[in-house]
Amino acid sequence: MKKLKTEFPKNFMWGGAIAANQAEGAYLEDGKGLDISSGFANGIKHEHDIEIQKDKYYPTHDAIDFYHRYKEDLALMEEMNFNVFRTSINWSRIFPNGDDETPNEAGLKYYDDLFDEMIKRGMEPLITLSHYETPLNLVKKYGSWRNRKLIDFFLNYCETVFNRYKDKVKYWLTFNEINNMRRMPGGAGGIFFEEGENQQQVIYQASHHMFVANSLAIKRFREICPNSKIGCMLSLSNVYPHTCKPEDVFETMELRRRSLMFGDVMIRGYYPSYTARIWADEGVEVQMEPGDEELIRCYTCDFLGISYYRTSTHEYGQPFYGDTGGDQGTPNPYIEATPWGWQIDPLGLRFTLNELYDRYQIPLFVVENGLGQVDEIDDQGEIHDDYRIDYIKNHVKALKEAIKDGVDIMGYTYWGPIDIVSAGTGEMAKRYGFIYVDRDNEGKGTMDRKKKASFEWYADLVKNNGNNI
Ligand code: BG6
């Protein structure tokens, strides 16, 4: 019988999370190739360009210039007592075209320096291998993940970075929010549809290739980095039935399953039995090769990383769509929303963590949670983002309650500890940071950094291991 835990464990990991494409900029520097995010003019939710257009503004091209300013930025993270920092390796810095024979040494060197700096400043690097950064050449030349060849290219990339960073990086994630293949396959997997094709067929076939790639990467990881941990990552903001009408409840469960299926495959190691029904209803027939299912069974993830921002509700038969923060349906009358319509629900985090731990029984890591808001600079030049402090306080309290409920949680990396480009919309105005970056939606501003009120507050939270609230 396990004892009741009333506090955050001593080795709990606290920090922040960003993604290379939303922060680094330097989009063609030091031999980097174009990646899928290079064509995001208005974020992943809107149409993106496969051909980069001259004279069009793409916010990811400069982003917040983390590529050149990471030392200054990580010094600020150290001031906030972070012991973990999550970012991604942009695949196209290492293999500019994705199918190159040899890696780009300048790209490898950049991440060597970046990880050294994190470690020097007391932060464990938590590294995502693919965060909406598939090399654009792979999209154009091969149709991205719809093509089985992508497995080999991804594996080559993984082996390269596992070998190179095995002594520096102990925590890895494979695909960011892989379940967004369902609703945002352009960003999540570089999938663009041809006219008249069965889109569900393409999505599930491409996802299968990613599952095989995930397992093969884990297989190599176990050999190259035997003492490190590798997880999968899903967008798991939750959805409630809008009412207790049985049809609302049932259809909500079905919707949730379509996300959890991704975790089921990568954690339990097999396609759950309900998959057959989903595929039959959608007219999907996934082509597998002999050995695929065995591989998926043998090489599963050590932990589950999740993003959790909000909840939504679902009404039977009503539309439901995908967004960076998670699935979105009918607004919930009981909770408030941000200006972007994201409904704030700390108890939903506790609910979700319990749901996931009951299902998977492996450690969970909240690798994204945060509040995107409009921040105003007052006459004294200060930013009083009390709303952000409230958001985190309430979510961290929920986290603590989940620990008391018996859930095994490895850590919490707040999303966007420094303002970065919004993945969903490409805006800078949707700010998450404890650190303000002087840059606007049109790309104007000095890029200077400034601490917001939440900066000291979060530093104090981490210093106290979350036990001061
Ligand atoms: C997650 C993504 O979906 O949500 C991040 O992993 C993203 O890349 C975050 O930035 C917040 O979404 P947005 O659209 O507000 O940037």
Tab-separated table of C-alpha atoms and ligand atoms in Angstrom:
chain	number	residue	atom	x	y	z
A	1	MET	CA	0.000	0.000	0.000
A	2	LYS	CA	1.495	3.344	-1.044
A	3	LYS	CA	1.640	6.178	1.498
A	4	LEU	CA	-0.233	9.428	1.042
A	5	LYS	CA	2.016	12.082	-0.530
A	6	THR	CA	1.275	15.569	0.681
A	7	GLU	CA	4.086	17.502	-0.942
A	8	PHE	CA	5.902	17.729	-4.253
A	9	PRO	CA	8.639	15.106	-4.353
A	10	LYS	CA	12.197	16.366	-3.701
A	11	ASN	CA	13.387	15.531	-7.217
A	12	PHE	CA	10.412	17.234	-8.903
A	13	MET	CA	11.454	19.020	-12.111
A	14	TRP	CA	10.383	22.659	-12.454
A	15	GLY	CA	11.038	24.849	-15.422
A	16	GLY	CA	9.741	26.088	-18.732
A	17	ALA	CA	9.199	24.912	-22.285
A	18	ILE	CA	9.622	26.413	-25.729
A	19	ALA	CA	10.016	25.052	-29.249
A	20	ALA	CA	12.925	25.815	-31.573
A	21	ASN	CA	10.768	27.171	-34.395
A	22	GLN	CA	8.819	29.532	-32.148
A	23	ALA	CA	11.905	31.008	-30.505
A	24	GLU	CA	15.160	30.585	-32.388
A	25	GLY	CA	14.648	32.569	-35.597
A	26	ALA	CA	17.849	32.443	-37.708
A	27	TYR	CA	15.743	30.394	-40.077
A	28	LEU	CA	18.443	29.844	-42.677
A	29	GLU	CA	21.550	30.434	-40.622
A	30	ASP	CA	24.562	28.113	-40.381
A	31	GLY	CA	23.276	25.754	-43.030
A	32	LYS	CA	19.749	25.281	-41.687
A	33	GLY	CA	17.153	24.183	-44.255
A	34	LEU	CA	13.525	25.206	-44.465
A	35	ASP	CA	11.116	23.318	-42.253
A	36	ILE	CA	7.374	23.173	-42.170
A	37	SER	CA	7.144	26.074	-39.699
A	38	SER	CA	9.089	28.328	-42.107
A	39	GLY	CA	5.835	28.635	-44.070
A	40	PHE	CA	3.583	29.482	-41.096
A	41	ALA	CA	2.521	33.096	-41.712
A	42	ASN	CA	-0.458	32.927	-39.366
A	43	GLY	CA	0.275	29.812	-37.396
A	44	ILE	CA	-0.542	26.165	-37.661
A	45	LYS	CA	-4.308	26.719	-37.575
A	46	HIS	CA	-4.304	28.609	-40.848
A	47	GLU	CA	-3.079	27.755	-44.318
A	48	HIS	CA	0.646	27.517	-44.578
A	49	ASP	CA	2.955	27.845	-47.527
A	50	ILE	CA	5.073	25.090	-48.958
A	51	GLU	CA	6.726	27.669	-51.195
A	52	ILE	CA	8.064	30.558	-49.155
A	53	GLN	CA	6.867	33.801	-50.714
A	54	LYS	CA	9.103	36.803	-51.146
A	55	ASP	CA	7.910	39.939	-49.344
A	56	LYS	CA	5.536	38.002	-47.099
A	57	TYR	CA	6.069	38.202	-43.339
A	58	TYR	CA	6.697	34.896	-41.574
A	59	PRO	CA	7.106	35.420	-37.811
A	60	THR	CA	9.106	32.210	-37.318
A	61	HIS	CA	11.949	33.508	-39.509
A	62	ASP	CA	13.267	35.784	-36.760
A	63	ALA	CA	11.014	34.632	-33.912
A	64	ILE	CA	12.610	36.075	-30.725
A	65	ASP	CA	16.171	35.484	-31.904
A	66	PHE	CA	16.806	32.882	-29.208
A	67	TYR	CA	19.427	31.454	-31.583
A	68	HIS	CA	21.723	34.385	-30.795
A	69	ARG	CA	20.377	35.377	-27.382
A	70	TYR	CA	20.054	32.039	-25.626
A	71	LYS	CA	22.796	32.834	-23.117
A	72	GLU	CA	21.009	35.967	-21.935
A	73	ASP	CA	17.678	34.087	-21.882
A	74	LEU	CA	18.976	31.060	-20.020
A	75	ALA	CA	20.593	33.354	-17.444
A	76	LEU	CA	17.082	34.657	-16.737
A	77	MET	CA	15.738	31.085	-16.474
A	78	GLU	CA	18.492	30.356	-13.981
A	79	GLU	CA	17.374	33.371	-11.944
A	80	MET	CA	13.975	31.665	-11.783
A	81	ASN	CA	15.673	28.564	-10.344
A	82	PHE	CA	14.693	26.271	-13.226
A	83	ASN	CA	16.118	22.774	-12.946
A	84	VAL	CA	14.757	21.692	-16.318
A	85	PHE	CA	14.320	23.443	-19.645
A	86	ARG	CA	12.382	22.001	-22.537
A	87	THR	CA	13.064	22.913	-26.131
A	88	SER	CA	13.237	21.060	-29.434
A	89	ILE	CA	16.002	20.353	-31.863
A	90	ASN	CA	14.936	21.749	-35.187
A	91	TRP	CA	15.413	18.694	-37.426
A	92	SER	CA	16.264	20.962	-40.390
A	93	ARG	CA	19.309	22.403	-38.582
A	94	ILE	CA	20.769	18.885	-38.441
A	95	PHE	CA	19.539	17.519	-41.765
A	96	PRO	CA	18.668	20.620	-43.823
A	97	ASN	CA	16.846	18.590	-46.473
A	98	GLY	CA	15.867	15.695	-44.262
A	99	ASP	CA	17.339	13.156	-46.681
A	100	ASP	CA	20.974	14.364	-46.596
A	101	GLU	CA	23.639	11.692	-46.216
A	102	THR	CA	25.585	13.572	-43.570
A	103	PRO	CA	24.465	15.916	-40.829
A	104	ASN	CA	25.184	19.633	-40.746
A	105	GLU	CA	28.024	20.097	-38.246
A	106	ALA	CA	27.170	23.749	-37.583
A	107	GLY	CA	23.667	22.741	-36.488
A	108	LEU	CA	25.017	20.001	-34.234
A	109	LYS	CA	27.488	22.446	-32.734
A	110	TYR	CA	24.743	24.955	-31.960
A	111	TYR	CA	22.823	22.418	-29.873
A	112	ASP	CA	26.031	21.277	-28.186
A	113	ASP	CA	26.587	24.829	-27.033
A	114	LEU	CA	22.952	25.316	-26.080
A	115	PHE	CA	22.795	22.146	-23.974
A	116	ASP	CA	26.136	22.973	-22.335
A	117	GLU	CA	24.758	26.348	-21.362
A	118	MET	CA	21.601	24.796	-19.868
A	119	ILE	CA	23.625	22.308	-17.869
A	120	LYS	CA	26.043	24.988	-16.709
A	121	ARG	CA	23.050	26.914	-15.402
A	122	GLY	CA	21.619	23.950	-13.517
A	123	MET	CA	18.965	22.873	-16.014
A	124	GLU	CA	18.362	19.368	-17.262
A	125	PRO	CA	17.629	19.574	-21.014
A	126	LEU	CA	14.276	17.987	-21.934
A	127	ILE	CA	14.413	17.682	-25.706
A	128	THR	CA	11.642	17.200	-28.252
A	129	LEU	CA	12.808	15.551	-31.454
A	130	SER	CA	10.042	16.901	-33.661
A	131	HIS	CA	7.969	19.941	-32.733
A	132	TYR	CA	6.182	20.966	-35.966
A	133	GLU	CA	9.608	21.110	-37.662
A	134	THR	CA	9.615	18.454	-40.399
A	135	PRO	CA	12.117	19.529	-43.093
A	136	LEU	CA	10.165	21.105	-45.930
A	137	ASN	CA	12.063	19.145	-48.550
A	138	LEU	CA	10.605	15.928	-47.118
A	139	VAL	CA	7.131	17.379	-47.555
A	140	LYS	CA	7.726	18.420	-51.157
A	141	LYS	CA	9.712	15.442	-52.329
A	142	TYR	CA	8.103	12.562	-50.450
A	143	GLY	CA	4.718	13.797	-49.230
A	144	SER	CA	6.050	13.761	-45.671
A	145	TRP	CA	4.804	11.090	-43.265
A	146	ARG	CA	2.330	9.645	-45.756
A	147	ASN	CA	5.480	8.062	-47.200
A	148	ARG	CA	7.080	5.171	-45.317
A	149	LYS	CA	10.520	6.431	-46.331
A	150	LEU	CA	10.188	9.111	-43.654
A	151	ILE	CA	10.794	6.427	-41.032
A	152	ASP	CA	14.379	5.961	-42.241
A	153	PHE	CA	15.062	9.686	-42.435
A	154	PHE	CA	13.712	10.225	-38.935
A	155	LEU	CA	15.674	7.312	-37.558
A	156	ASN	CA	18.877	8.584	-39.102
A	157	TYR	CA	18.253	11.964	-37.465
A	158	CYS	CA	17.443	10.357	-34.092
A	159	GLU	CA	20.557	8.185	-34.130
A	160	THR	CA	22.678	11.203	-34.966
A	161	VAL	CA	21.395	13.295	-32.085
A	162	PHE	CA	21.249	10.399	-29.587
A	163	ASN	CA	24.916	9.648	-30.291
A	164	ARG	CA	25.939	13.264	-30.201
A	165	TYR	CA	24.076	14.326	-27.044
A	166	LYS	CA	23.852	11.089	-25.066
A	167	ASP	CA	26.031	12.503	-22.302
A	168	LYS	CA	24.133	15.773	-22.090
A	169	VAL	CA	20.458	14.995	-22.546
A	170	LYS	CA	18.736	12.513	-20.229
A	171	TYR	CA	15.099	13.251	-21.100
A	172	TRP	CA	13.660	13.101	-24.606
A	173	LEU	CA	10.262	13.343	-26.263
A	174	THR	CA	9.578	11.991	-29.746
A	175	PHE	CA	6.745	13.859	-31.549
A	176	ASN	CA	5.158	16.942	-30.030
A	177	GLU	CA	1.370	16.530	-29.686
A	178	ILE	CA	1.292	13.599	-32.067
A	179	ASN	CA	-2.484	13.320	-31.673
A	180	ASN	CA	-2.786	16.647	-33.495
A	181	MET	CA	-2.313	14.519	-36.611
A	182	ARG	CA	-6.090	14.156	-36.396
A	183	ARG	CA	-6.981	17.800	-36.695
A	184	MET	CA	-3.827	19.688	-37.708
A	185	PRO	CA	-1.871	17.190	-39.815
A	186	GLY	CA	-0.149	19.989	-41.764
A	187	GLY	CA	1.813	21.147	-38.742
A	188	ALA	CA	1.972	17.886	-36.815
A	189	GLY	CA	3.109	15.760	-39.752
A	190	GLY	CA	3.650	17.943	-42.812
A	191	ILE	CA	0.575	16.429	-44.463
A	192	PHE	CA	-1.095	18.296	-47.315
A	193	PHE	CA	-4.064	16.703	-49.026
A	194	GLU	CA	-4.715	16.078	-52.649
A	195	GLU	CA	-8.136	16.811	-54.019
A	196	GLY	CA	-10.693	14.093	-53.493
A	197	GLU	CA	-8.592	11.775	-51.345
A	198	ASN	CA	-9.874	10.192	-48.145
A	199	GLN	CA	-8.164	12.478	-45.642
A	200	GLN	CA	-8.725	10.093	-42.737
A	201	GLN	CA	-6.929	7.378	-44.680
A	202	VAL	CA	-3.913	9.654	-45.143
A	203	ILE	CA	-3.928	10.750	-41.506
A	204	TYR	CA	-4.034	7.236	-40.039
A	205	GLN	CA	-1.514	5.858	-42.531
A	206	ALA	CA	0.903	8.691	-41.780
A	207	SER	CA	0.304	8.232	-38.037
A	208	HIS	CA	1.112	4.550	-38.378
A	209	HIS	CA	4.433	5.459	-39.967
A	210	MET	CA	5.086	7.796	-37.053
A	211	PHE	CA	4.257	5.031	-34.543
A	212	VAL	CA	6.736	2.695	-36.230
A	213	ALA	CA	9.314	5.514	-36.278
A	214	ASN	CA	8.634	6.142	-32.585
A	215	SER	CA	9.275	2.496	-31.721
A	216	LEU	CA	12.365	2.206	-33.901
A	217	ALA	CA	13.750	5.385	-32.324
A	218	ILE	CA	13.124	3.913	-28.872
A	219	LYS	CA	14.848	0.682	-29.922
A	220	ARG	CA	17.996	2.600	-30.910
A	221	PHE	CA	17.653	4.835	-27.853
A	222	ARG	CA	17.761	1.835	-25.506
A	223	GLU	CA	21.109	0.849	-27.076
A	224	ILE	CA	22.673	4.316	-27.300
A	225	CYS	CA	21.287	5.959	-24.142
A	226	PRO	CA	20.530	3.064	-21.763
A	227	ASN	CA	20.327	5.274	-18.688
A	228	SER	CA	18.095	7.977	-20.110
A	229	LYS	CA	14.314	8.276	-20.492
A	230	ILE	CA	12.204	8.810	-23.561
A	231	GLY	CA	8.548	9.780	-23.621
A	232	CYS	CA	5.764	10.472	-26.053
A	233	MET	CA	3.854	13.746	-26.030
A	234	LEU	CA	0.140	14.344	-26.520
A	235	SER	CA	-2.165	17.334	-26.450
A	236	LEU	CA	-4.594	16.317	-23.723
A	237	SER	CA	-6.588	19.361	-22.685
A	238	ASN	CA	-9.861	17.696	-21.813
A	239	VAL	CA	-13.439	17.694	-22.991
A	240	TYR	CA	-16.556	17.163	-20.874
A	241	PRO	CA	-20.021	16.151	-22.020
A	242	HIS	CA	-22.009	19.379	-22.334
A	243	THR	CA	-24.919	17.807	-20.434
A	244	CYS	CA	-25.711	14.476	-18.801
A	245	LYS	CA	-27.771	13.512	-21.860
A	246	PRO	CA	-26.462	9.993	-22.635
A	247	GLU	CA	-25.754	10.914	-26.266
A	248	ASP	CA	-23.544	13.830	-25.147
A	249	VAL	CA	-21.690	11.572	-22.717
A	250	PHE	CA	-21.174	8.770	-25.203
A	251	GLU	CA	-20.043	10.906	-28.098
A	252	THR	CA	-17.625	12.782	-25.809
A	253	MET	CA	-16.067	9.482	-24.780
A	254	GLU	CA	-15.688	8.564	-28.453
A	255	LEU	CA	-13.985	11.880	-29.204
A	256	ARG	CA	-11.576	11.493	-26.314
A	257	ARG	CA	-10.677	8.005	-27.456
A	258	ARG	CA	-9.538	9.368	-30.790
A	259	SER	CA	-6.808	11.231	-28.940
A	260	LEU	CA	-6.051	8.542	-26.385
A	261	MET	CA	-5.590	6.027	-29.182
A	262	PHE	CA	-2.210	7.653	-29.848
A	263	GLY	CA	-1.161	7.108	-26.238
A	264	ASP	CA	-2.564	3.584	-26.256
A	265	VAL	CA	-0.340	2.614	-29.179
A	266	MET	CA	2.845	4.224	-27.895
A	267	ILE	CA	2.428	3.334	-24.208
A	268	ARG	CA	0.407	0.124	-24.081
A	269	GLY	CA	2.097	-1.060	-27.251
A	270	TYR	CA	-0.880	-1.980	-29.409
A	271	TYR	CA	-3.777	-0.515	-31.336
A	272	PRO	CA	-6.748	-0.694	-28.959
A	273	SER	CA	-9.667	-2.835	-30.108
A	274	TYR	CA	-11.882	0.207	-30.764
A	275	THR	CA	-9.515	1.278	-33.576
A	276	ALA	CA	-11.060	-1.257	-35.946
A	277	ARG	CA	-14.443	0.400	-35.522
A	278	ILE	CA	-13.058	3.905	-36.082
A	279	TRP	CA	-11.235	2.848	-39.228
A	280	ALA	CA	-14.245	0.954	-40.565
A	281	ASP	CA	-16.510	3.968	-40.001
A	282	GLU	CA	-14.010	6.252	-41.767
A	283	GLY	CA	-13.294	3.873	-44.666
A	284	VAL	CA	-9.655	3.584	-43.584
A	285	GLU	CA	-7.383	0.639	-44.342
A	286	VAL	CA	-3.923	1.119	-42.904
A	287	GLN	CA	-1.124	-0.731	-44.682
A	288	MET	CA	1.275	-2.352	-42.222
A	289	GLU	CA	4.409	-4.323	-42.877
A	290	PRO	CA	5.136	-7.646	-41.190
A	291	GLY	CA	6.840	-6.921	-37.886
A	292	ASP	CA	5.308	-3.467	-37.362
A	293	GLU	CA	2.930	-4.575	-34.623
A	294	GLU	CA	5.638	-6.600	-32.884
A	295	LEU	CA	7.927	-3.574	-32.910
A	296	ILE	CA	5.216	-1.331	-31.491
A	297	ARG	CA	4.597	-3.908	-28.763
A	298	CYS	CA	8.277	-4.181	-27.785
A	299	TYR	CA	9.359	-0.553	-27.759
A	300	THR	CA	7.066	1.663	-25.734
A	301	CYS	CA	7.595	4.984	-23.963
A	302	ASP	CA	8.992	5.482	-20.466
A	303	PHE	CA	6.742	8.397	-19.625
A	304	LEU	CA	3.898	10.455	-21.033
A	305	GLY	CA	4.401	14.170	-21.605
A	306	ILE	CA	1.221	16.178	-21.944
A	307	SER	CA	0.160	19.666	-22.809
A	308	TYR	CA	-2.839	20.884	-20.859
A	309	TYR	CA	-4.253	24.376	-21.284
A	310	ARG	CA	-8.007	24.236	-20.849
A	311	THR	CA	-11.180	22.226	-21.228
A	312	SER	CA	-14.118	22.355	-23.556
A	313	THR	CA	-17.462	20.575	-23.801
A	314	HIS	CA	-19.156	18.529	-26.454
A	315	GLU	CA	-22.788	18.339	-27.460
A	316	TYR	CA	-24.048	15.402	-29.459
A	317	GLY	CA	-23.877	16.090	-33.179
A	318	GLN	CA	-22.302	19.522	-32.770
A	319	PRO	CA	-19.096	20.618	-34.501
A	320	PHE	CA	-15.813	20.079	-32.803
A	321	TYR	CA	-12.482	21.300	-34.061
A	322	GLY	CA	-8.799	21.225	-33.231
A	323	ASP	CA	-6.649	24.025	-31.933
A	324	THR	CA	-3.167	24.219	-30.455
A	325	GLY	CA	-4.604	24.194	-26.927
A	326	GLY	CA	-6.621	21.017	-27.554
A	327	ASP	CA	-9.979	20.028	-28.969
A	328	GLN	CA	-12.646	22.707	-28.849
A	329	GLY	CA	-16.423	22.341	-28.891
A	330	THR	CA	-19.290	24.120	-27.128
A	331	PRO	CA	-18.276	26.720	-24.493
A	332	ASN	CA	-18.672	25.690	-20.879
A	333	PRO	CA	-21.002	28.119	-19.052
A	334	TYR	CA	-19.256	27.545	-15.715
A	335	ILE	CA	-15.755	28.741	-16.527
A	336	GLU	CA	-14.102	31.852	-17.905
A	337	ALA	CA	-12.187	32.161	-21.128
A	338	THR	CA	-9.124	34.084	-22.283
A	339	PRO	CA	-9.478	36.567	-25.166
A	340	TRP	CA	-8.577	33.624	-27.424
A	341	GLY	CA	-11.561	31.651	-26.086
A	342	TRP	CA	-9.459	29.182	-24.080
A	343	GLN	CA	-11.486	28.216	-21.024
A	344	ILE	CA	-9.458	28.155	-17.833
A	345	ASP	CA	-10.014	25.013	-15.766
A	346	PRO	CA	-7.447	24.046	-13.091
A	347	LEU	CA	-9.622	21.234	-11.713
A	348	GLY	CA	-9.649	19.837	-15.230
A	349	LEU	CA	-5.900	19.327	-14.906
A	350	ARG	CA	-6.367	17.188	-11.802
A	351	PHE	CA	-9.127	15.286	-13.586
A	352	THR	CA	-6.922	14.715	-16.628
A	353	LEU	CA	-3.871	13.576	-14.676
A	354	ASN	CA	-5.999	11.063	-12.781
A	355	GLU	CA	-7.629	9.854	-15.991
A	356	LEU	CA	-4.254	9.307	-17.646
A	357	TYR	CA	-2.545	7.664	-14.701
A	358	ASP	CA	-5.475	5.277	-14.218
A	359	ARG	CA	-5.157	4.297	-17.862
A	360	TYR	CA	-1.395	4.092	-18.318
A	361	GLN	CA	0.265	3.655	-14.919
A	362	ILE	CA	3.501	5.276	-16.081
A	363	PRO	CA	4.980	8.598	-14.905
A	364	LEU	CA	3.392	11.725	-16.341
A	365	PHE	CA	5.159	14.986	-17.116
A	366	VAL	CA	3.205	18.215	-17.609
A	367	VAL	CA	5.449	19.565	-20.341
A	368	GLU	CA	3.094	22.402	-21.330
A	369	ASN	CA	0.639	24.491	-19.370
A	370	GLY	CA	0.345	28.240	-19.535
A	371	LEU	CA	-1.686	31.351	-20.125
A	372	GLY	CA	-1.567	33.328	-23.375
A	373	GLN	CA	-2.754	36.875	-22.646
A	374	VAL	CA	-2.459	40.471	-23.764
A	375	ASP	CA	0.122	42.145	-21.500
A	376	GLU	CA	0.174	45.927	-21.010
A	377	ILE	CA	3.212	47.928	-19.976
A	378	ASP	CA	2.143	50.608	-17.463
A	379	ASP	CA	3.447	54.189	-17.041
A	380	GLN	CA	6.250	52.981	-14.800
A	381	GLY	CA	7.316	50.550	-17.483
A	382	GLU	CA	6.080	47.556	-15.474
A	383	ILE	CA	3.895	44.589	-16.379
A	384	HIS	CA	1.559	43.393	-13.643
A	385	ASP	CA	0.423	40.036	-14.947
A	386	ASP	CA	-1.493	38.928	-11.845
A	387	TYR	CA	-3.862	36.922	-14.068
A	388	ARG	CA	-0.875	34.744	-15.067
A	389	ILE	CA	0.135	34.241	-11.440
A	390	ASP	CA	-3.447	33.193	-10.601
A	391	TYR	CA	-3.533	30.792	-13.527
A	392	ILE	CA	-0.311	29.058	-12.501
A	393	LYS	CA	-1.111	29.079	-8.800
A	394	ASN	CA	-4.408	27.320	-9.410
A	395	HIS	CA	-2.932	24.800	-11.828
A	396	VAL	CA	-0.008	24.001	-9.535
A	397	LYS	CA	-2.468	23.499	-6.660
A	398	ALA	CA	-4.356	21.058	-8.880
A	399	LEU	CA	-1.077	19.316	-9.640
A	400	LYS	CA	-0.386	18.931	-5.949
A	401	GLU	CA	-3.858	17.496	-5.408
A	402	ALA	CA	-3.205	15.008	-8.207
A	403	ILE	CA	0.007	13.954	-6.454
A	404	LYS	CA	-2.059	13.423	-3.307
A	405	ASP	CA	-4.473	11.372	-5.409
A	406	GLY	CA	-1.526	9.058	-6.063
A	407	VAL	CA	-0.545	10.198	-9.555
A	408	ASP	CA	3.164	9.874	-10.363
A	409	ILE	CA	4.237	13.233	-11.842
A	410	MET	CA	7.826	13.926	-12.865
A	411	GLY	CA	7.687	17.637	-13.416
A	412	TYR	CA	6.081	20.798	-14.697
A	413	THR	CA	7.460	22.943	-17.497
A	414	TYR	CA	5.419	26.114	-17.927
A	415	TRP	CA	4.776	26.879	-21.586
A	416	GLY	CA	6.507	29.956	-22.927
A	417	PRO	CA	8.469	31.292	-19.905
A	418	ILE	CA	9.625	33.958	-22.338
A	419	ASP	CA	7.236	35.435	-24.934
A	420	ILE	CA	7.532	33.531	-28.209
A	421	VAL	CA	5.628	33.280	-31.492
A	422	SER	CA	2.213	31.635	-31.077
A	423	ALA	CA	2.120	28.271	-32.811
A	424	GLY	CA	-1.603	28.526	-33.452
A	425	THR	CA	-1.842	32.034	-34.868
A	426	GLY	CA	1.685	33.364	-35.435
A	427	GLU	CA	0.973	36.295	-33.132
A	428	MET	CA	3.430	37.826	-30.687
A	429	ALA	CA	0.511	39.545	-28.921
A	430	LYS	CA	-0.536	36.223	-27.394
A	431	ARG	CA	2.049	36.306	-24.639
A	432	TYR	CA	2.785	33.540	-22.156
A	433	GLY	CA	6.088	34.739	-20.733
A	434	PHE	CA	7.448	35.717	-17.358
A	435	ILE	CA	9.789	37.675	-19.605
A	436	TYR	CA	8.398	40.212	-22.041
A	437	VAL	CA	9.971	40.456	-25.485
A	438	ASP	CA	9.679	43.744	-27.328
A	439	ARG	CA	8.387	42.459	-30.640
A	440	ASP	CA	4.932	42.876	-32.180
A	441	ASN	CA	2.759	41.034	-34.671
A	442	GLU	CA	4.287	42.916	-37.602
A	443	GLY	CA	7.838	42.087	-36.556
A	444	LYS	CA	8.596	45.528	-35.106
A	445	GLY	CA	10.401	46.085	-31.805
A	446	THR	CA	13.853	45.987	-30.257
A	447	MET	CA	13.671	42.348	-29.068
A	448	ASP	CA	14.715	43.641	-25.630
A	449	ARG	CA	13.748	41.435	-22.718
A	450	LYS	CA	11.918	42.691	-19.595
A	451	LYS	CA	10.778	40.855	-16.462
A	452	LYS	CA	7.059	40.783	-15.690
A	453	ALA	CA	5.650	40.554	-12.132
A	454	SER	CA	5.186	36.804	-12.584
A	455	PHE	CA	8.970	36.398	-12.918
A	456	GLU	CA	9.746	36.772	-9.198
A	457	TRP	CA	6.621	34.879	-8.259
A	458	TYR	CA	7.571	31.824	-10.318
A	459	ALA	CA	11.175	31.993	-9.082
A	460	ASP	CA	9.828	31.802	-5.541
A	461	LEU	CA	7.482	28.933	-6.362
A	462	VAL	CA	10.339	26.876	-7.786
A	463	LYS	CA	12.671	27.767	-4.901
A	464	ASN	CA	10.057	26.399	-2.516
A	465	ASN	CA	9.462	23.292	-4.589
A	466	GLY	CA	5.840	24.332	-5.022
A	467	ASN	CA	5.118	23.950	-1.335
A	468	ASN	CA	4.565	27.655	-0.605
A	469	ILE	CA	1.096	27.894	-2.154
B	1	BG6	C1	0.824	23.556	-27.980
B	1	BG6	C2	2.078	23.531	-28.803
B	1	BG6	O1	-0.168	23.072	-28.780
B	1	BG6	O2	0.314	24.786	-27.556
B	1	BG6	C3	2.925	24.779	-28.715
B	1	BG6	O3	2.859	22.404	-28.512
B	1	BG6	C4	2.041	25.997	-28.659
B	1	BG6	O4	3.808	24.780	-29.804
B	1	BG6	C5	1.152	25.918	-27.430
B	1	BG6	O5	2.717	27.209	-28.709
B	1	BG6	C6	0.275	27.119	-27.218
B	1	BG6	O6	-0.457	27.392	-28.367
B	1	BG6	P1	-0.439	28.827	-29.047
B	1	BG6	O7	-1.235	28.668	-30.285
B	1	BG6	O8	-1.089	29.748	-28.060
B	1	BG6	O9	0.990	29.160	-29.301
